[in-house]
Coordinates of C-alpha atoms in Angstrom, one line a residue:
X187 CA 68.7 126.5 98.5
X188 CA 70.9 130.0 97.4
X189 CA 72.6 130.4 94.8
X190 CA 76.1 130.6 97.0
X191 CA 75.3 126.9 98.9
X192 CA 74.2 125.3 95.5
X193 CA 77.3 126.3 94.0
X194 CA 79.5 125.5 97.0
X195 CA 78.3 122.0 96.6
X196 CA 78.3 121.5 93.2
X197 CA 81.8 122.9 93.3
X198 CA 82.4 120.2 96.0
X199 CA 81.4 117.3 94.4
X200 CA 83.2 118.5 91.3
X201 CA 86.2 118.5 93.6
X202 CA 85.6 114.5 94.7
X203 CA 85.0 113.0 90.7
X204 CA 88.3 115.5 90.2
X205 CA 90.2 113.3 92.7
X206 CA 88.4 109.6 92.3
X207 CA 89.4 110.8 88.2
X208 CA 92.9 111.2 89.7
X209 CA 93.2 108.2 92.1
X210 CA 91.8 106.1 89.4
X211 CA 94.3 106.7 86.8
X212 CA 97.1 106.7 89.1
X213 CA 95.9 103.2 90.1
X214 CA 95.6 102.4 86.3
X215 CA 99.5 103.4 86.0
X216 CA 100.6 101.4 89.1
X217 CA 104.0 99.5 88.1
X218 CA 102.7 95.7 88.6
X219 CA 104.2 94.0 91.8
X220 CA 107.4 91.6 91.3
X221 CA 106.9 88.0 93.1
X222 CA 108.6 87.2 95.9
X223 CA 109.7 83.5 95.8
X224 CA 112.9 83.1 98.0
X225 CA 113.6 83.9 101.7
X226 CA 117.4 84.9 101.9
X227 CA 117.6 86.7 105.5
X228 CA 116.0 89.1 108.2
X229 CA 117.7 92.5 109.4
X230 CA 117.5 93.3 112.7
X231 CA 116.4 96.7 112.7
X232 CA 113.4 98.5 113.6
X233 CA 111.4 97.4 110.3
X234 CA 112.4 93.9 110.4
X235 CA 113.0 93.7 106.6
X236 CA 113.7 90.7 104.8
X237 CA 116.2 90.3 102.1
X238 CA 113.9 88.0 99.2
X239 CA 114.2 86.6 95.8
X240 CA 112.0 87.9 92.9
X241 CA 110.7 86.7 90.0
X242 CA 112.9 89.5 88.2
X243 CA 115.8 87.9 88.9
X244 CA 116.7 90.8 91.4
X245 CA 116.7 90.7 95.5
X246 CA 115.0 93.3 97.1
X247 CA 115.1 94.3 100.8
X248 CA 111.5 94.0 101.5
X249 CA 109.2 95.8 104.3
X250 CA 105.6 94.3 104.5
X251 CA 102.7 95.2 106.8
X252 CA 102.3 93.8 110.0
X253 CA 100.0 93.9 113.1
X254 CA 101.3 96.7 114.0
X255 CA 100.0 99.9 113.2
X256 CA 103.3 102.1 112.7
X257 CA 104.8 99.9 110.1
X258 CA 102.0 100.3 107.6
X259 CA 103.3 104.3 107.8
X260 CA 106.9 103.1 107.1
X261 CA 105.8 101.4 104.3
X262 CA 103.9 104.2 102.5
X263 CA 106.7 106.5 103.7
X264 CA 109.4 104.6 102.6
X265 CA 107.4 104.0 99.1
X266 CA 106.5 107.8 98.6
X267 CA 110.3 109.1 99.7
X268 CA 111.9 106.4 97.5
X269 CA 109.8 107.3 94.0
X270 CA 110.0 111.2 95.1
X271 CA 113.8 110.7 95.7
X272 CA 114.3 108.6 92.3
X273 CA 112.3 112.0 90.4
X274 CA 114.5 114.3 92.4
X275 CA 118.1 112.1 91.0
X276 CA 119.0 111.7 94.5
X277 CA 120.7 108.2 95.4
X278 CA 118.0 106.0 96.6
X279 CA 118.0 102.5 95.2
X280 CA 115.3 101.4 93.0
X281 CA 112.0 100.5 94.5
X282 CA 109.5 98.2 93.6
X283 CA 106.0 96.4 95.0
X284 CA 106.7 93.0 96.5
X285 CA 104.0 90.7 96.2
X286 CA 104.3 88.5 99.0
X287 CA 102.3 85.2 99.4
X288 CA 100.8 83.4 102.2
X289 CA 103.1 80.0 101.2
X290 CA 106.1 81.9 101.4
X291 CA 105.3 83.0 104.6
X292 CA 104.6 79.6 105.9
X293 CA 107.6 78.1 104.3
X294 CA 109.4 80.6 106.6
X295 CA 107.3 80.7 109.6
X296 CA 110.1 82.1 112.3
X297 CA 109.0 85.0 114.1
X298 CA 112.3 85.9 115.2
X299 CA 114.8 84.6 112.6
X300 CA 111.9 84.6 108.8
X301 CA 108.9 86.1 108.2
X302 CA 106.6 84.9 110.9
X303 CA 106.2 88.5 111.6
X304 CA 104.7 89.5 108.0
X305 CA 101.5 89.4 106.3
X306 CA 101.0 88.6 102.7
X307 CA 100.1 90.8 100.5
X308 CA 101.8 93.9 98.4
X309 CA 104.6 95.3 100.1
X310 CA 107.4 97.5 99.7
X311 CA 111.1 96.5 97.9
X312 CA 114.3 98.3 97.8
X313 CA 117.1 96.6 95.2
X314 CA 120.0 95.8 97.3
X315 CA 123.3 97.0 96.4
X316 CA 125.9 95.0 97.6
X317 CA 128.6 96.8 99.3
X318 CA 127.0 100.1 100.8
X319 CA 128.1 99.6 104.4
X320 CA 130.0 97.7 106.0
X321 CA 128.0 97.2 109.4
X322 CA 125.0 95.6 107.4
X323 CA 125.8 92.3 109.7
X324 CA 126.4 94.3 112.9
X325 CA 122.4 95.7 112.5
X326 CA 120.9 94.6 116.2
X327 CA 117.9 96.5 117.8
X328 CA 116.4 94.5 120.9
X329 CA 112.5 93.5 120.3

């Protein structure tokens, strides 16, 4: 082997322990997930969010995976752009993880009106402030 290719991969898998060093400790530093414990409504919007109950005491409007491909993007994206916006002092509400369980989702089965739609699992929370618009209950996108 040359000199050049020995070095290009040594340099490459110097590049991979750089990043599993990276992921690892940002992993290490991820906030722990709040529980969810009470259903309180569904929007009818695009992500089907559900307003829930922590254990903080706060209510977050929570988007969770589902079976469908594109909502795992929204998310991530809506994770990333919160904490990026929060760094930045823009105006984006706090976010946290969601841990939502299996029972709570069988408590609240309705596909349509609870959280038939969602699986368990770590999902993504936005505080709700009360008062930011005032078409919050006019929200209606067909299915």
């Amino acid at each position: 082997m040359s000199e050049t290719v020995a070095q290009s991969k040594a340099n490459g898998e110097a590049d991979v322990v750089e990043w599993r060093t990276l992921i690892n400790g940002a992993t290490a530093r991820r906030p722990e997930p709040v529980q969810a414990q009470t259903f309180l409504r569904r929007y009818k919007t695009a992500s089907q969010a559900v307003e829930l109950g922590c254990a903080d005491g706060n209510f977050y409007v929570v988007k969770a995976l589902r079976n469908d491909v594109q909502q795992g993007r929204m998310v991530f994206n809506d994770q990333v752009a919160a904490r990026l916006g929060a760094l930045l002092n823009a105006p984006v509400p706090e976010v946290a993880l969601v841990e939502i369980t299996a029972e709570l989702i069988a408590a609240n089965p309705d596909k349509k009106e609870q959280m038939g739609h969602m699986l368990s699992g770590t999902a993504h929370g936005s505080l709700r402030i009360e008062g930011v618009t005032e078409r919050i209950n006019s929200f209606d996108h067909p299915d």
